[in-house]
């Protein structure tokens, strides 16, 4: 074949992604990625979804992979484009979500000239990536892309960042696209499982089986409660989880509370904790007179899941030891939430959400202070999947909802977002509209950084002065989320009482495409 | 004094800033910065301005320091908060703007536990910072803060990032606040100035005096044109400049065009280039068959400004050698732009902007493709200051306008922003409203990444397919910038012809506080 007919490095990258099962690309490209755009355009089967800001792109990739169980690619424009995506990559990294970032860079020969957009991309990528690579020539693209894909695999999933200089994208190569080999599953270690079983039996009601990661899938939760019945142990989960199946008769997994004092009380009687895919519980933040580690000082810690082991598989192995054959788990009845009425209160809001939630919904929770009472109320709902923020960086909810909707077009997505959080990535609304994503966005508009108001009180500094008020309140001006949604192309309404909220939710869930509801909290 | 009465590390940080002349803090704090918020609240004289997204915070700090000629502080929440601010820090770094970032981190004892928000802040900061430091104890805060302030000084200004663990903020200390010593000015090197003078005389009309940085202040521009009259050299500037004085009878400095072929033609006859605070001209991006360096291969390069020297001072020194005593620069007449009429065209848009521009306005240019004809039309305006994007990372315009308005409350700011760019930091609108900033925002709404459409054509890939169209167009849905502005609390209108645009500009410039005009380009 004539060299001018060879594929470009960009073509090889896209074909390697497709051959390895990566067929969705969330993108915010620029000039240096134009040959990648052209390669995607030429490649049948690659879906490209534009974000107007890179935090939307990376958050969507996170939400996508949590549901699809395979990574999406992101396409980002040099160092600043990557930088804009780092906060949601941080969340994805902490959630164990696989993501493949493709970051364009200047042509290799151009880098020495310190052009305006030149920066040290590799260093920027490292804190939020498990793997960072760079294809210095078109010939290196196939192997480098396959390495990146492989690097994302495993349990938990990982973040790979592949830097592609423009000349590696536009240059032609005779090296064929690769297929990334699948990572081999790591079997649970028998000794770990035996140790866990024996600890649970020994400590009984003073043992806590803490489920995290894939141990929060439906079958693993059922198995955990069967183990609890057999051994007398308690079952719980961390306060926030990447993906948790709930409702539809599944037993309810209690969460460790966010507030340090409440978490300490929750864990006070635990003499032994068995970590089933969850880390040792630690405080979100440190406080002057409070501990960082939340379990009692002499609590025994048993890790049931070695690195690389799927917690679902480990949980099944534990149940096979602990649970008598023929055991049937008591059925957890579904109790439809009451239809709400009256003013908007934490309880009536929770009732409205629970009452209207469609079967098999995906719920993204970034409700922060407004949403703390919702969790319990949803116990009796139909089956749904709950996605939580594992990295604590806000601006997570709407982008993740976009990605989840792309992965699961037949399921309704409910994104519950505090107004302070929603501002960080409000551009996600536009992508929801463009993709006709089946997402109901609920904005809890208290016009406040309410969580910080609480933290302010913890400092003991007394009433806020002018400067502190200016940094902790959002009420001057009060944002109008109905206008913001419409400006981005999303239909919206505002509700001020509980019945109106329930009606608005019913309308939203039934509509094709996205819809936003501003809940006027104050 | 009783130890419990000692100031906190956070108090010492704020007092050190104030004692060193830093009295403005753009902030997006979180829990780990709550003691800093308390310290700011206690400190008379520190103005705190909230951004709803960190790119607004860092961009505003950039705009502020370009006008105020001293740095603002930023207050950012751990690694993800810093990450969100990096793109506009990149722009500030390339512009030579001093910025002091204060980034909260977990308490030192908490870091080992890998809590959700833990990340490697120092590594994240390095690519966009000239100085990175960390105050590991409250006793280290005073010295560390003073070092950070000192590190920002000089010509050009620098970015300093100070990481403050929460226990260094809340802990008490007997170490007094510091005052950062002022950096000493570096005098121009006589040999450099002599070499520049002799080169300009030798090459005459085949020499180009390229003004950058502070050589684009009014007096330096006048001096450069006097030198040109005396030696026969040409005068020009880079395509984009951090701060350039224009109008009000100042001679017009031609710019090197953005497009590579046009830039090559502009520089084709240059046998010698004298760099007066500007770098050697290079292409913004590399292209397969085009050079990276834009001056001819054998062009002699003379650097008139050694590192640390103020280009204004160097320019004055050069003029003192080259210009005969008693020389008076020919007056450049002001020619009021024609009142525009008819449809919106590049020319009528430029006329409307030029015709209505208030005296002493500050113009922030992020108009990208829509604004290329505006520059020339503004030749005859009253005096104004033009701020350009030096790092090429978009989402720069509205945040920088906010900072400029805070620095200069008595001057009107005009921010010209392409719609694609404006989306990245649209949250800036809310801060403009909150601060009643005297900013007129003009959004050129072509519902397109028009610059990328041009780059697409450069790739020779033919007409765009579905995937490429999806990545390069913004027309599905069409954003409604009037709704977006109102949603953020900013009054707005849309215009569709040139006379309406001029009338809207007049109204906007005369109003107190911000106002947005959507220019319907397509």
PDB file of C-alpha atoms in Angstrom, chain B residues 135-271:
ATOM      1  CA  UNK B 135       3.339  25.355  55.848  1.00  0.00           C
ATOM      2  CA  UNK B 136       3.603  22.156  57.855  1.00  0.00           C
ATOM      3  CA  UNK B 137       3.007  23.850  61.231  1.00  0.00           C
ATOM      4  CA  UNK B 138       1.346  27.084  62.388  1.00  0.00           C
ATOM      5  CA  UNK B 139       4.831  28.420  63.226  1.00  0.00           C
ATOM      6  CA  UNK B 140       5.870  28.104  59.564  1.00  0.00           C
ATOM      7  CA  UNK B 141       2.931  30.096  58.189  1.00  0.00           C
ATOM      8  CA  UNK B 142       4.377  33.616  58.469  1.00  0.00           C
ATOM      9  CA  UNK B 143       7.649  32.844  56.692  1.00  0.00           C
ATOM     10  CA  UNK B 144       5.990  30.639  54.097  1.00  0.00           C
ATOM     11  CA  UNK B 145       3.398  33.291  53.243  1.00  0.00           C
ATOM     12  CA  UNK B 146       6.047  35.975  52.913  1.00  0.00           C
ATOM     13  CA  UNK B 147       8.061  33.686  50.637  1.00  0.00           C
ATOM     14  CA  UNK B 148       4.996  33.097  48.488  1.00  0.00           C
ATOM     15  CA  UNK B 149       4.362  36.827  48.123  1.00  0.00           C
ATOM     16  CA  UNK B 150       8.004  37.519  47.299  1.00  0.00           C
ATOM     17  CA  UNK B 151       7.964  34.703  44.748  1.00  0.00           C
ATOM     18  CA  UNK B 152       5.204  36.461  42.779  1.00  0.00           C
ATOM     19  CA  UNK B 153       7.213  39.642  42.367  1.00  0.00           C
ATOM     20  CA  UNK B 154       9.397  40.676  39.476  1.00  0.00           C
ATOM     21  CA  UNK B 155       8.912  41.276  35.783  1.00  0.00           C
ATOM     22  CA  UNK B 156       7.094  39.286  34.574  1.00  0.00           C
ATOM     23  CA  UNK B 157       5.059  38.378  37.658  1.00  0.00           C
ATOM     24  CA  UNK B 158       4.878  34.805  38.904  1.00  0.00           C
ATOM     25  CA  UNK B 159       2.411  32.297  40.346  1.00  0.00           C
ATOM     26  CA  UNK B 160       2.980  31.116  43.912  1.00  0.00           C
ATOM     27  CA  UNK B 161       0.951  28.296  45.452  1.00  0.00           C
ATOM     28  CA  UNK B 162       0.963  27.934  49.212  1.00  0.00           C
ATOM     29  CA  UNK B 163      -0.579  24.749  50.598  1.00  0.00           C
ATOM     30  CA  UNK B 164      -2.009  25.191  54.081  1.00  0.00           C
ATOM     31  CA  UNK B 165      -2.931  22.013  55.985  1.00  0.00           C
ATOM     32  CA  UNK B 166      -6.018  22.532  58.156  1.00  0.00           C
ATOM     33  CA  UNK B 167      -4.048  22.085  61.393  1.00  0.00           C
ATOM     34  CA  UNK B 168      -1.577  24.778  60.324  1.00  0.00           C
ATOM     35  CA  UNK B 169      -4.622  27.011  59.846  1.00  0.00           C
ATOM     36  CA  UNK B 170      -6.426  26.238  63.095  1.00  0.00           C
ATOM     37  CA  UNK B 171      -3.339  25.795  65.314  1.00  0.00           C
ATOM     38  CA  UNK B 172      -2.085  28.763  67.302  1.00  0.00           C
ATOM     39  CA  UNK B 173       1.352  30.349  67.029  1.00  0.00           C
ATOM     40  CA  UNK B 174       3.502  32.947  68.723  1.00  0.00           C
ATOM     41  CA  UNK B 175       5.344  33.707  65.474  1.00  0.00           C
ATOM     42  CA  UNK B 176       4.387  37.202  64.300  1.00  0.00           C
ATOM     43  CA  UNK B 177       3.069  37.961  60.828  1.00  0.00           C
ATOM     44  CA  UNK B 178       5.778  38.866  58.307  1.00  0.00           C
ATOM     45  CA  UNK B 179       6.066  41.558  55.671  1.00  0.00           C
ATOM     46  CA  UNK B 180       7.294  40.242  52.330  1.00  0.00           C
ATOM     47  CA  UNK B 181      10.299  42.250  51.145  1.00  0.00           C
ATOM     48  CA  UNK B 182       9.790  44.021  47.809  1.00  0.00           C
ATOM     49  CA  UNK B 183      11.755  42.558  44.907  1.00  0.00           C
ATOM     50  CA  UNK B 184      14.530  44.855  43.714  1.00  0.00           C
ATOM     51  CA  UNK B 185      14.145  46.273  40.221  1.00  0.00           C
ATOM     52  CA  UNK B 186      16.727  45.012  37.726  1.00  0.00           C
ATOM     53  CA  UNK B 187      18.214  47.841  35.634  1.00  0.00           C
ATOM     54  CA  UNK B 188      18.455  47.318  31.873  1.00  0.00           C
ATOM     55  CA  UNK B 189      21.849  46.139  30.685  1.00  0.00           C
ATOM     56  CA  UNK B 190      23.623  48.947  28.752  1.00  0.00           C
ATOM     57  CA  UNK B 191      25.153  46.463  26.321  1.00  0.00           C
ATOM     58  CA  UNK B 192      21.719  44.999  25.488  1.00  0.00           C
ATOM     59  CA  UNK B 193      20.314  48.455  24.790  1.00  0.00           C
ATOM     60  CA  UNK B 194      23.331  49.495  22.736  1.00  0.00           C
ATOM     61  CA  UNK B 195      23.106  46.273  20.710  1.00  0.00           C
ATOM     62  CA  UNK B 196      19.410  46.892  20.049  1.00  0.00           C
ATOM     63  CA  UNK B 197      20.035  50.490  18.990  1.00  0.00           C
ATOM     64  CA  UNK B 198      22.852  49.544  16.695  1.00  0.00           C
ATOM     65  CA  UNK B 199      20.834  46.709  15.111  1.00  0.00           C
ATOM     66  CA  UNK B 200      17.855  48.998  14.462  1.00  0.00           C
ATOM     67  CA  UNK B 201      20.117  51.608  12.850  1.00  0.00           C
ATOM     68  CA  UNK B 202      21.914  48.980  10.773  1.00  0.00           C
ATOM     69  CA  UNK B 203      18.812  47.165   9.465  1.00  0.00           C
ATOM     70  CA  UNK B 204      16.498  50.189   9.196  1.00  0.00           C
ATOM     71  CA  UNK B 205      13.250  49.246   7.505  1.00  0.00           C
ATOM     72  CA  UNK B 206      14.228  45.561   7.569  1.00  0.00           C
ATOM     73  CA  UNK B 207      14.314  45.646  11.364  1.00  0.00           C
ATOM     74  CA  UNK B 208      11.260  44.948  13.520  1.00  0.00           C
ATOM     75  CA  UNK B 209      10.967  46.284  17.069  1.00  0.00           C
ATOM     76  CA  UNK B 210       8.603  43.800  18.730  1.00  0.00           C
ATOM     77  CA  UNK B 211       6.928  45.173  21.841  1.00  0.00           C
ATOM     78  CA  UNK B 212       5.598  42.853  24.531  1.00  0.00           C
ATOM     79  CA  UNK B 213       4.695  42.910  28.225  1.00  0.00           C
ATOM     80  CA  UNK B 214       5.087  46.324  29.807  1.00  0.00           C
ATOM     81  CA  UNK B 215       6.575  47.755  26.584  1.00  0.00           C
ATOM     82  CA  UNK B 216       2.901  48.081  25.553  1.00  0.00           C
ATOM     83  CA  UNK B 217       2.162  50.774  28.131  1.00  0.00           C
ATOM     84  CA  UNK B 218       1.416  54.216  26.651  1.00  0.00           C
ATOM     85  CA  UNK B 219       4.780  55.869  27.213  1.00  0.00           C
ATOM     86  CA  UNK B 220       6.688  52.852  25.921  1.00  0.00           C
ATOM     87  CA  UNK B 221       4.561  52.745  22.753  1.00  0.00           C
ATOM     88  CA  UNK B 222       5.230  56.451  22.136  1.00  0.00           C
ATOM     89  CA  UNK B 223       8.932  55.868  22.683  1.00  0.00           C
ATOM     90  CA  UNK B 224       8.929  52.913  20.281  1.00  0.00           C
ATOM     91  CA  UNK B 225       7.367  54.981  17.515  1.00  0.00           C
ATOM     92  CA  UNK B 226       9.886  57.761  18.128  1.00  0.00           C
ATOM     93  CA  UNK B 227      12.639  55.157  17.752  1.00  0.00           C
ATOM     94  CA  UNK B 228      10.994  53.966  14.541  1.00  0.00           C
ATOM     95  CA  UNK B 229      10.984  57.503  13.139  1.00  0.00           C
ATOM     96  CA  UNK B 230      14.640  57.890  14.042  1.00  0.00           C
ATOM     97  CA  UNK B 231      15.901  54.526  12.761  1.00  0.00           C
ATOM     98  CA  UNK B 232      13.374  53.587  10.070  1.00  0.00           C
ATOM     99  CA  UNK B 233      12.471  50.292  11.801  1.00  0.00           C
ATOM    100  CA  UNK B 234       8.988  48.807  11.952  1.00  0.00           C
ATOM    101  CA  UNK B 235       7.093  48.400  15.237  1.00  0.00           C
ATOM    102  CA  UNK B 236       4.739  45.505  16.017  1.00  0.00           C
ATOM    103  CA  UNK B 237       3.371  43.416  18.838  1.00  0.00           C
ATOM    104  CA  UNK B 238       2.449  39.758  19.258  1.00  0.00           C
ATOM    105  CA  UNK B 239      -1.104  38.833  18.303  1.00  0.00           C
ATOM    106  CA  UNK B 240      -2.219  38.729  21.921  1.00  0.00           C
ATOM    107  CA  UNK B 241      -0.914  40.733  24.850  1.00  0.00           C
ATOM    108  CA  UNK B 242      -1.494  40.655  28.566  1.00  0.00           C
ATOM    109  CA  UNK B 243      -2.116  44.418  28.725  1.00  0.00           C
ATOM    110  CA  UNK B 244      -1.821  46.971  26.011  1.00  0.00           C
ATOM    111  CA  UNK B 245      -2.731  50.648  26.086  1.00  0.00           C
ATOM    112  CA  UNK B 246      -4.545  51.845  22.981  1.00  0.00           C
ATOM    113  CA  UNK B 247      -6.555  54.724  21.563  1.00  0.00           C
ATOM    114  CA  UNK B 248      -6.614  58.324  22.723  1.00  0.00           C
ATOM    115  CA  UNK B 249      -4.108  59.364  20.078  1.00  0.00           C
ATOM    116  CA  UNK B 250      -1.574  56.616  20.786  1.00  0.00           C
ATOM    117  CA  UNK B 251       0.086  55.312  17.626  1.00  0.00           C
ATOM    118  CA  UNK B 252      -1.397  52.043  16.443  1.00  0.00           C
ATOM    119  CA  UNK B 253       0.818  48.992  17.010  1.00  0.00           C
ATOM    120  CA  UNK B 254       0.293  46.422  14.240  1.00  0.00           C
ATOM    121  CA  UNK B 255      -0.176  42.854  15.505  1.00  0.00           C
ATOM    122  CA  UNK B 256       1.358  39.682  14.149  1.00  0.00           C
ATOM    123  CA  UNK B 257      -1.626  37.805  12.659  1.00  0.00           C
ATOM    124  CA  UNK B 258      -2.869  34.564  14.293  1.00  0.00           C
ATOM    125  CA  UNK B 259      -3.022  32.498  11.085  1.00  0.00           C
ATOM    126  CA  UNK B 260       0.357  31.017  10.227  1.00  0.00           C
ATOM    127  CA  UNK B 261       0.450  31.987   6.526  1.00  0.00           C
ATOM    128  CA  UNK B 262      -0.549  35.568   7.292  1.00  0.00           C
ATOM    129  CA  UNK B 263       2.057  35.753  10.058  1.00  0.00           C
ATOM    130  CA  UNK B 264       4.766  34.436   7.747  1.00  0.00           C
ATOM    131  CA  UNK B 265       3.853  37.087   5.173  1.00  0.00           C
ATOM    132  CA  UNK B 266       3.830  39.787   7.869  1.00  0.00           C
ATOM    133  CA  UNK B 267       7.353  38.810   8.944  1.00  0.00           C
ATOM    134  CA  UNK B 268       8.786  37.833   5.541  1.00  0.00           C
ATOM    135  CA  UNK B 269      10.888  40.972   5.090  1.00  0.00           C
ATOM    136  CA  UNK B 270      12.311  41.059   8.585  1.00  0.00           C
ATOM    137  CA  UNK B 271      16.090  40.545   8.630  1.00  0.00           C
TER     138      UNK B 271
END
